[in-house]
PDB file of C-alpha atoms in Angstrom:
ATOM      1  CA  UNK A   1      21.086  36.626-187.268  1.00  0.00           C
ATOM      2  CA  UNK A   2      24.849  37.081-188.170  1.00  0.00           C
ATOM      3  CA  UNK A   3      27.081  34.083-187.851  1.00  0.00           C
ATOM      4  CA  UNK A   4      30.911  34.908-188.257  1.00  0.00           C
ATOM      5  CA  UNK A   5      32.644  37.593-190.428  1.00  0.00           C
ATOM      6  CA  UNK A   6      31.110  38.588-194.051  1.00  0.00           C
ATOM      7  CA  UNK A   7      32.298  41.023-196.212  1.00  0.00           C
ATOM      8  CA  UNK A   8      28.377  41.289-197.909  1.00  0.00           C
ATOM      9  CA  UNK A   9      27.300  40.732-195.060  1.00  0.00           C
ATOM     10  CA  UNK A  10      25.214  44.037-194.556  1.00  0.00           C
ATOM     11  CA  UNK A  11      24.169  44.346-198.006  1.00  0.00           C
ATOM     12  CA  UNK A  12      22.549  40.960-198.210  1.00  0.00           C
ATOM     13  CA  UNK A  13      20.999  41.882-195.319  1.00  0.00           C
ATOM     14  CA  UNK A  14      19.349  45.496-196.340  1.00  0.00           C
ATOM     15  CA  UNK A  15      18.752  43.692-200.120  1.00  0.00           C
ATOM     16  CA  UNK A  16      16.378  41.091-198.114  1.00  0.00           C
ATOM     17  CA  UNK A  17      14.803  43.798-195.762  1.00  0.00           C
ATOM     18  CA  UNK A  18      13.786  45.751-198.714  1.00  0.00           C
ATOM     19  CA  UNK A  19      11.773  43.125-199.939  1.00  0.00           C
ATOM     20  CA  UNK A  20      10.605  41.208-196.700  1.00  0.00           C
ATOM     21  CA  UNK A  21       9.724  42.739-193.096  1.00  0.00           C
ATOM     22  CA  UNK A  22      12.906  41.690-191.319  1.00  0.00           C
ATOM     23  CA  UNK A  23      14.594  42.473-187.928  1.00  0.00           C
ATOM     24  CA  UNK A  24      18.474  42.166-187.141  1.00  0.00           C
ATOM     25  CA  UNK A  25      18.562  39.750-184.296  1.00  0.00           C
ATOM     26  CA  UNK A  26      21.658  39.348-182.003  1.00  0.00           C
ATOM     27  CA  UNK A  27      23.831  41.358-184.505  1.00  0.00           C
ATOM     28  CA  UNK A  28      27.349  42.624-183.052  1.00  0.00           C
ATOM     29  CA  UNK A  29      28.073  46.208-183.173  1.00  0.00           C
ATOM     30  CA  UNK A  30      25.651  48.337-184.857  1.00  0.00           C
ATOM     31  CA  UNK A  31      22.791  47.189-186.549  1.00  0.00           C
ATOM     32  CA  UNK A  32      21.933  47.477-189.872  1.00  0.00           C
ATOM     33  CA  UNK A  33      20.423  50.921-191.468  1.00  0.00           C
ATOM     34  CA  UNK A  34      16.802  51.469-191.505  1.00  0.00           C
ATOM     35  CA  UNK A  35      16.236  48.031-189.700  1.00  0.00           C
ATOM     36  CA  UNK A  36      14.981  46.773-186.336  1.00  0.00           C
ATOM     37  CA  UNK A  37      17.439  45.536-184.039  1.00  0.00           C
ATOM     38  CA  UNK A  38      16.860  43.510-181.022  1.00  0.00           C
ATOM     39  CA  UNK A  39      20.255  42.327-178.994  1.00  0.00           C
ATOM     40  CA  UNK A  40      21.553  41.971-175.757  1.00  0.00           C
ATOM     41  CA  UNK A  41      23.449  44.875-173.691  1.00  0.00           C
ATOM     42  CA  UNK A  42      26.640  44.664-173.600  1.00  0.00           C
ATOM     43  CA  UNK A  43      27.472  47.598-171.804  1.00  0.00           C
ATOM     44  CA  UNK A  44      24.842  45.977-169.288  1.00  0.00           C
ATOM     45  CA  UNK A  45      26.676  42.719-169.496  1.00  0.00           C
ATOM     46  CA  UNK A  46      30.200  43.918-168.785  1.00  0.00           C
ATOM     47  CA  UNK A  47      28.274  45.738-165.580  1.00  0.00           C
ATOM     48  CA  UNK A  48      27.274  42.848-164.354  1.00  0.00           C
ATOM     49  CA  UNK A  49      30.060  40.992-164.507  1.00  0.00           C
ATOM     50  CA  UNK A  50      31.984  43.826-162.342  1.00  0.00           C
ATOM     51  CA  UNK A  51      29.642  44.022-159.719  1.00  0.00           C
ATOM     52  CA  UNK A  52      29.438  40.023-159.413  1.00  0.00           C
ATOM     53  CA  UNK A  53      33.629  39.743-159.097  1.00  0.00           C
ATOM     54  CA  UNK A  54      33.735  42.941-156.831  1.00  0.00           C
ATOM     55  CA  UNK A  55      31.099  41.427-154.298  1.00  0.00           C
ATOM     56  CA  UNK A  56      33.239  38.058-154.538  1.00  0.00           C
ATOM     57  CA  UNK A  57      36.169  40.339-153.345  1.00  0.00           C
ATOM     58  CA  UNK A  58      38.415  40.512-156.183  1.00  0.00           C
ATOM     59  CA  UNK A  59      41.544  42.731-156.163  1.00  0.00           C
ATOM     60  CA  UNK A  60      42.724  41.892-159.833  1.00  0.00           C
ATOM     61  CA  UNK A  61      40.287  42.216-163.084  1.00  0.00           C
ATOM     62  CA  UNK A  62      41.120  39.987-165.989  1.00  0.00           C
ATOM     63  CA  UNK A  63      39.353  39.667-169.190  1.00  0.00           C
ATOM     64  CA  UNK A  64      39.751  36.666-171.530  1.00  0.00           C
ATOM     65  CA  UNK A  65      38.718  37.129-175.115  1.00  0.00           C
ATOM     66  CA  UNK A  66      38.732  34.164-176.803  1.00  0.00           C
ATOM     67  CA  UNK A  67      38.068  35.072-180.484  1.00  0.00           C
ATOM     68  CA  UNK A  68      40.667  35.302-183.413  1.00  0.00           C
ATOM     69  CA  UNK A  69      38.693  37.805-185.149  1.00  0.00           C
ATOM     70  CA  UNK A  70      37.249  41.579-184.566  1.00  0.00           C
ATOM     71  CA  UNK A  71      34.291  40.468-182.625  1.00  0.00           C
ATOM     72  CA  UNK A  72      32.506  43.945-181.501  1.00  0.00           C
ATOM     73  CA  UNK A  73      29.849  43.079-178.979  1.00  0.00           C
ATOM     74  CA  UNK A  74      32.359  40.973-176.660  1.00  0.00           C
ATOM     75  CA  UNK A  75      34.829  44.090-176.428  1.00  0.00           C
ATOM     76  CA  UNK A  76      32.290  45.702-175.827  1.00  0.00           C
ATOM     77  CA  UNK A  77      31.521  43.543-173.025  1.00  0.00           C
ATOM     78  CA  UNK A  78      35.031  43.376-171.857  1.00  0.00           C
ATOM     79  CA  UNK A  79      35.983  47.135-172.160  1.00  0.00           C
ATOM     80  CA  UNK A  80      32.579  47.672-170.094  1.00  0.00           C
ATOM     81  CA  UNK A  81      34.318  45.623-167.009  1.00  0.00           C
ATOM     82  CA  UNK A  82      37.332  46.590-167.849  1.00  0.00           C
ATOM     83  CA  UNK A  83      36.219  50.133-167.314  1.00  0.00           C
ATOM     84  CA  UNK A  84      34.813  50.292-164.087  1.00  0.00           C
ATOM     85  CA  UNK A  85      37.394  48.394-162.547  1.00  0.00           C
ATOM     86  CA  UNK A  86      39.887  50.821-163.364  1.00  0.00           C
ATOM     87  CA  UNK A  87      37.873  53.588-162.627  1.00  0.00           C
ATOM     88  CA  UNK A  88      37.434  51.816-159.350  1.00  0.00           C
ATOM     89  CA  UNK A  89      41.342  51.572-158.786  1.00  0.00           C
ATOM     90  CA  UNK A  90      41.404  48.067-159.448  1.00  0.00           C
ATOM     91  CA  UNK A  91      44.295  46.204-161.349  1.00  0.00           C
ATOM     92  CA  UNK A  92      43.604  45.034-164.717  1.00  0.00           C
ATOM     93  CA  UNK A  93      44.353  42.866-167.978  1.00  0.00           C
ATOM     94  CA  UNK A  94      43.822  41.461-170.669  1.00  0.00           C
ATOM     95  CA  UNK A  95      44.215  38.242-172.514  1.00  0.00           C
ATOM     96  CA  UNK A  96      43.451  38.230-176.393  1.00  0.00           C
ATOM     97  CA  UNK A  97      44.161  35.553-179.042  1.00  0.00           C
ATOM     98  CA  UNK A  98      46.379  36.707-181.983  1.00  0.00           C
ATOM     99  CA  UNK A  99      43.595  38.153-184.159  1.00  0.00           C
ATOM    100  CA  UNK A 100      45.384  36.892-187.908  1.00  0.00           C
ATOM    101  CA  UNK A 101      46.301  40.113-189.791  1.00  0.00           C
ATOM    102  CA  UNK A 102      45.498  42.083-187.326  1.00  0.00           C
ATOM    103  CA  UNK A 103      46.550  42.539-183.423  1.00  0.00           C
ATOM    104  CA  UNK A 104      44.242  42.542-180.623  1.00  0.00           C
ATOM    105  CA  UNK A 105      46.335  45.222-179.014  1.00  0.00           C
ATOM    106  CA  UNK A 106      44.047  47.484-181.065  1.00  0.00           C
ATOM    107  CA  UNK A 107      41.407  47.172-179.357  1.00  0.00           C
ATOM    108  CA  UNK A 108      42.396  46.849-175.684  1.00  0.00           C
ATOM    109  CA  UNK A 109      43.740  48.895-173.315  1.00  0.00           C
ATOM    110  CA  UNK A 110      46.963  47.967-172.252  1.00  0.00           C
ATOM    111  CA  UNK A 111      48.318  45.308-170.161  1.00  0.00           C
ATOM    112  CA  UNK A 112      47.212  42.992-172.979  1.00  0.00           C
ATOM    113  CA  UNK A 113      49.210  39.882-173.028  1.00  0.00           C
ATOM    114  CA  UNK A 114      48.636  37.621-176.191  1.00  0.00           C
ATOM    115  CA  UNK A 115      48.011  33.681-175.596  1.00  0.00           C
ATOM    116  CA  UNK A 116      47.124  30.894-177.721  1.00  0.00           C
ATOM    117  CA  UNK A 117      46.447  28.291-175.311  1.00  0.00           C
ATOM    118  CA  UNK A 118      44.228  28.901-171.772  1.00  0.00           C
ATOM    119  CA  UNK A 119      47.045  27.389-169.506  1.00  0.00           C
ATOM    120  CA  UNK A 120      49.020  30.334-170.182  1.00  0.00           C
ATOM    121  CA  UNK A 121      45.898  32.127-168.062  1.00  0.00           C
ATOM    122  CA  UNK A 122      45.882  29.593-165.864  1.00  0.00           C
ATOM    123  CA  UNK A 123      49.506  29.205-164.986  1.00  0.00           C
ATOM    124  CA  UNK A 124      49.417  33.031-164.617  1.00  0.00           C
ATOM    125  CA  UNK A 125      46.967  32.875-161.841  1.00  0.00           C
ATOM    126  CA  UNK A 126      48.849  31.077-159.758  1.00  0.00           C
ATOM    127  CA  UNK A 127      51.454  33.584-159.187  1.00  0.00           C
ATOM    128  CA  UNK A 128      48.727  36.613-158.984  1.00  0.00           C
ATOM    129  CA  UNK A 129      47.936  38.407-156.099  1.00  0.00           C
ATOM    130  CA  UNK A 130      44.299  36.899-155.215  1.00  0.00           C
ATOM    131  CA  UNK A 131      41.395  36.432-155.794  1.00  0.00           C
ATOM    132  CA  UNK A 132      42.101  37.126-159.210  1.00  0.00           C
ATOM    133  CA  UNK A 133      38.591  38.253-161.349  1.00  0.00           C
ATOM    134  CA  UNK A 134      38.353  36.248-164.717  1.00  0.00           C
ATOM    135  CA  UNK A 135      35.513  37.481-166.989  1.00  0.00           C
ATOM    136  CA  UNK A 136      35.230  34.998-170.560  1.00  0.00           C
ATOM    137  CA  UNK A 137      33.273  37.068-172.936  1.00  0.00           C
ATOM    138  CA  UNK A 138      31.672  33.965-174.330  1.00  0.00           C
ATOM    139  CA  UNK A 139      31.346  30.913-173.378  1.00  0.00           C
ATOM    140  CA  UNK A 140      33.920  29.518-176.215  1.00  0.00           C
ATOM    141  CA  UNK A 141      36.984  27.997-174.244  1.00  0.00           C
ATOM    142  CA  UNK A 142      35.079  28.470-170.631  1.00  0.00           C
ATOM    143  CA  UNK A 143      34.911  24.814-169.783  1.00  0.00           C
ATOM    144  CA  UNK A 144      38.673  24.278-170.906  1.00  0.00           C
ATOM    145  CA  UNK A 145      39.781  27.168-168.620  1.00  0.00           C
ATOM    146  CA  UNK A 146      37.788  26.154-165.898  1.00  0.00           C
ATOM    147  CA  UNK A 147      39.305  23.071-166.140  1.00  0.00           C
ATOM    148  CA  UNK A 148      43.188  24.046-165.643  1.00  0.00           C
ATOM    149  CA  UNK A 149      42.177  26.069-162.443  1.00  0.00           C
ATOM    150  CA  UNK A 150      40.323  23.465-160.892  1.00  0.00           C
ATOM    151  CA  UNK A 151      43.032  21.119-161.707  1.00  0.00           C
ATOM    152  CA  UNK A 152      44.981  23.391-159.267  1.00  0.00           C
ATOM    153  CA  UNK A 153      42.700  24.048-156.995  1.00  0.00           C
ATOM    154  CA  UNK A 154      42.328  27.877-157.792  1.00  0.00           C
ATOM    155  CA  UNK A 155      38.415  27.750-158.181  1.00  0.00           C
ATOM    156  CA  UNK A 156      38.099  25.625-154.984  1.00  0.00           C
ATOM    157  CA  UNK A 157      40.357  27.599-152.696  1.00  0.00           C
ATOM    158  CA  UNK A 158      38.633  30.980-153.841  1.00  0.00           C
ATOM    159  CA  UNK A 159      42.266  32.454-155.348  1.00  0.00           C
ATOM    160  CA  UNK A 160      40.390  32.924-159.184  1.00  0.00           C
ATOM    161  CA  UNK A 161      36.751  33.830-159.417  1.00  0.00           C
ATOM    162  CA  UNK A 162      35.246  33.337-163.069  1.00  0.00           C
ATOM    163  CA  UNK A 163      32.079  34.699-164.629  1.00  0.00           C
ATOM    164  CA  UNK A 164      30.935  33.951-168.341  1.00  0.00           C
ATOM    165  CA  UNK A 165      28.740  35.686-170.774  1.00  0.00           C
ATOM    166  CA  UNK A 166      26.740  32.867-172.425  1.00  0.00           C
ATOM    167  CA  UNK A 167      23.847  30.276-172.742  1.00  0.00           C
ATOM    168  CA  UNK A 168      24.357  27.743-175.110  1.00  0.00           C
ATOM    169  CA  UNK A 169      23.974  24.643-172.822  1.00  0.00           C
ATOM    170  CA  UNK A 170      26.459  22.303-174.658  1.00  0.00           C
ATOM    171  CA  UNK A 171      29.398  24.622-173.689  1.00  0.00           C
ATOM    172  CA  UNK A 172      27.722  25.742-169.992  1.00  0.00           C
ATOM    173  CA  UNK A 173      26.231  22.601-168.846  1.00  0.00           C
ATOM    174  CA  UNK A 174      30.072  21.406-167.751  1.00  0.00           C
ATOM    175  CA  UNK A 175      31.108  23.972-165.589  1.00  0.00           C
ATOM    176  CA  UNK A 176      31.754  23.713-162.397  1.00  0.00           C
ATOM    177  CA  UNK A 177      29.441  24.812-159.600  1.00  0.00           C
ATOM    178  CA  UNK A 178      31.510  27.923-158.717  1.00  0.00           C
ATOM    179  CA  UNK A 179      31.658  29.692-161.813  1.00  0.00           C
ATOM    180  CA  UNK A 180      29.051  32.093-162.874  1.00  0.00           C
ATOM    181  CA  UNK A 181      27.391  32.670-165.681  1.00  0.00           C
ATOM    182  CA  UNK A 182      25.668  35.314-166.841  1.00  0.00           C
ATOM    183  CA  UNK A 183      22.879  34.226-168.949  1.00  0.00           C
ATOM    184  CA  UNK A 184      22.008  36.707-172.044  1.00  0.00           C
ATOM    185  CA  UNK A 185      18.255  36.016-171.680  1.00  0.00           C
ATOM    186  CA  UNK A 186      17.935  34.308-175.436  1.00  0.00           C
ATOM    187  CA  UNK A 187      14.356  33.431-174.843  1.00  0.00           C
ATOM    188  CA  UNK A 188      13.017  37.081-174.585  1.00  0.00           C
ATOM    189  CA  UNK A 189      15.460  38.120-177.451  1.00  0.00           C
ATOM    190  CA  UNK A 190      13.591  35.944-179.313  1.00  0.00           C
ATOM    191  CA  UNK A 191      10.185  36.722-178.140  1.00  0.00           C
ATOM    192  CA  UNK A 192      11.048  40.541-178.883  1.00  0.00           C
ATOM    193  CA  UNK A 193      12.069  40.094-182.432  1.00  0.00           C
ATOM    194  CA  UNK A 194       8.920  38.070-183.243  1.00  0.00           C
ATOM    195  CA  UNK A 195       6.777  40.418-181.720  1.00  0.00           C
ATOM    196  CA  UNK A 196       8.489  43.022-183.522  1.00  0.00           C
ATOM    197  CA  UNK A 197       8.680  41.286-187.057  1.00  0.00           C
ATOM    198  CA  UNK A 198       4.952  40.842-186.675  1.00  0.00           C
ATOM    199  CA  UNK A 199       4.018  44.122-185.867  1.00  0.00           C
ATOM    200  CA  UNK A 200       6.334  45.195-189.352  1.00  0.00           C
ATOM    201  CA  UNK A 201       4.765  43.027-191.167  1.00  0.00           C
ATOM    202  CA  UNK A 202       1.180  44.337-189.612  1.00  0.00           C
ATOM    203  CA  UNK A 203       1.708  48.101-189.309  1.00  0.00           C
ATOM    204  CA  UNK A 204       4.625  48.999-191.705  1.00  0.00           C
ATOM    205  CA  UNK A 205       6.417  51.141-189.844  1.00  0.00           C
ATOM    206  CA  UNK A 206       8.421  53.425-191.241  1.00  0.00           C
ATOM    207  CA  UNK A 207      10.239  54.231-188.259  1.00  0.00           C
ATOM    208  CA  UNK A 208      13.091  51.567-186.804  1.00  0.00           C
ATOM    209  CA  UNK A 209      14.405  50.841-183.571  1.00  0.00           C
ATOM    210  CA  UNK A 210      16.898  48.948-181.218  1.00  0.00           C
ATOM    211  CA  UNK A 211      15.739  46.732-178.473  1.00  0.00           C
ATOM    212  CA  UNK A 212      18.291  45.788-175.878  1.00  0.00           C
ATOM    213  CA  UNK A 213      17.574  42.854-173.506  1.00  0.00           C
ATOM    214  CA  UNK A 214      18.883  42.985-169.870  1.00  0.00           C
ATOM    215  CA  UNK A 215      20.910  40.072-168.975  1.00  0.00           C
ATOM    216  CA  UNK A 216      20.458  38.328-165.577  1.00  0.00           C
ATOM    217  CA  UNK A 217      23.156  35.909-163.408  1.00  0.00           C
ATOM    218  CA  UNK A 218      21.806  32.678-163.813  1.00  0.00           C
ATOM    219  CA  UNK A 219      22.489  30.108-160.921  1.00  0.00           C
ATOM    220  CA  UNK A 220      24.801  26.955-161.013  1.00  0.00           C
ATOM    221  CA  UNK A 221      23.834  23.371-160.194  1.00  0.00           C
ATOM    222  CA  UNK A 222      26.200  21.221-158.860  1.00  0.00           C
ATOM    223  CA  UNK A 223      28.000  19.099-161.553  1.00  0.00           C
ATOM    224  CA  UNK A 224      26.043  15.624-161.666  1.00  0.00           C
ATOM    225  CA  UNK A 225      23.086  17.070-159.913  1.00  0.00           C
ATOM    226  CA  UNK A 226      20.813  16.444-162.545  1.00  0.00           C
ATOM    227  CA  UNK A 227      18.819  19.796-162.094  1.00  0.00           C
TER     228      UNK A 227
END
């Protein structure tokens, strides 16, 4: 499982595979050569995300992407949503953090505005023809953002609509009861690598292939509830 940018990344990764059954869990972008690969689908992911901010009646499609580095798998996610909104006649943007030596204007289609704090989202919203779709790519920054729209009552009166991409509960858990997430089903990537891994390290297969996992909405408590 990759954590962050490597340059040796991939090498370290085929050098332990040739010595070890091994499986490339959760990896961004394209998996490693003549290894097993079990992640979620983005494509799927970005999907969803339309079809839950379309059925809340959104006339505007933003994306926030909240990582200073070349992250694959969340523009995939974003250009996914990003997509079918526009091929649905939608408006759309796009907010990126400044990506360091590069510019995130690379890799999204334009409007992208750059912003290095989430008011500037949230201040934006107030001005934008509602409701306004916000889709976080992670859940990095989610509770923060949700926070400045609440604060003016965008979430409450129904002007914004947010959905998030992510499960870890220490940066989910806060959220307020009307965003959704969309919960990237961690438990059966899990349970299909290990089944996989053991049937490697059973059958040696010389074979490889990629497992995506479906992602499902998962449903909000409210804050405090206990549930």
């Amino acid at each position: 499982m990759e954590f962050g940018p490597s340059e040796n990344l991939r090498a370290c990764i085929s050098r332990m595979a040739s010595l070890v059954p091994s499986v490339h869990l959760f990896a961004p972008g394209h998996p490693v050569e003549k290894i097993d690969h079990v992640t979620v689908n983005d494509v799927a992911i970005g999907n969803l995300a339309f079809e839950h901010l379309v059925g809340e009646g959104c006339r505007s499609f933003w994306v926030v992407h909240h990582r200073d580095y070349f992250h694959e798998a969340l523009i995939v996610r974003g250009r996914a949503m990003l997509d079918r909104a526009g091929r649905a006649g939608c408006v759309t943007r796009t907010w990126a953090r400044p990506m360091g030596q590069q510019t995130a204007r690379r890799f999204w289609p334009d409007p992208c505005t750059d912003f290095s704090d989430l008011r500037e989202v949230a201040e934006a919203c107030r001005s934008a023809e509602g409701p306004v779709g916000i889709f976080m790519t992670l859940e990095q920054g989610a509770t923060e953002l949700a926070g400045y729209l609440e604060k003016d009552h965008l979430l409450m009166e129904g002007k914004v609509k947010m959905v998030i991409a992510g499960n870890h509960p220490s940066l989910t858990s806060g959220l307020p009861q009307m965003v959704q997430v969309i919960d990237l089903n961690f438990s059966e990537l899990i349970h299909t690598a290990l089944d996989r891994l053991l049937y490697r390290a059973k059958h040696l297969p010389t074979h490889t292939l990629t497992f995506l996992v479906p992602p499902f909405l998962c449903g909000q408590s409210p804050v405090g509830s206990g549930e």
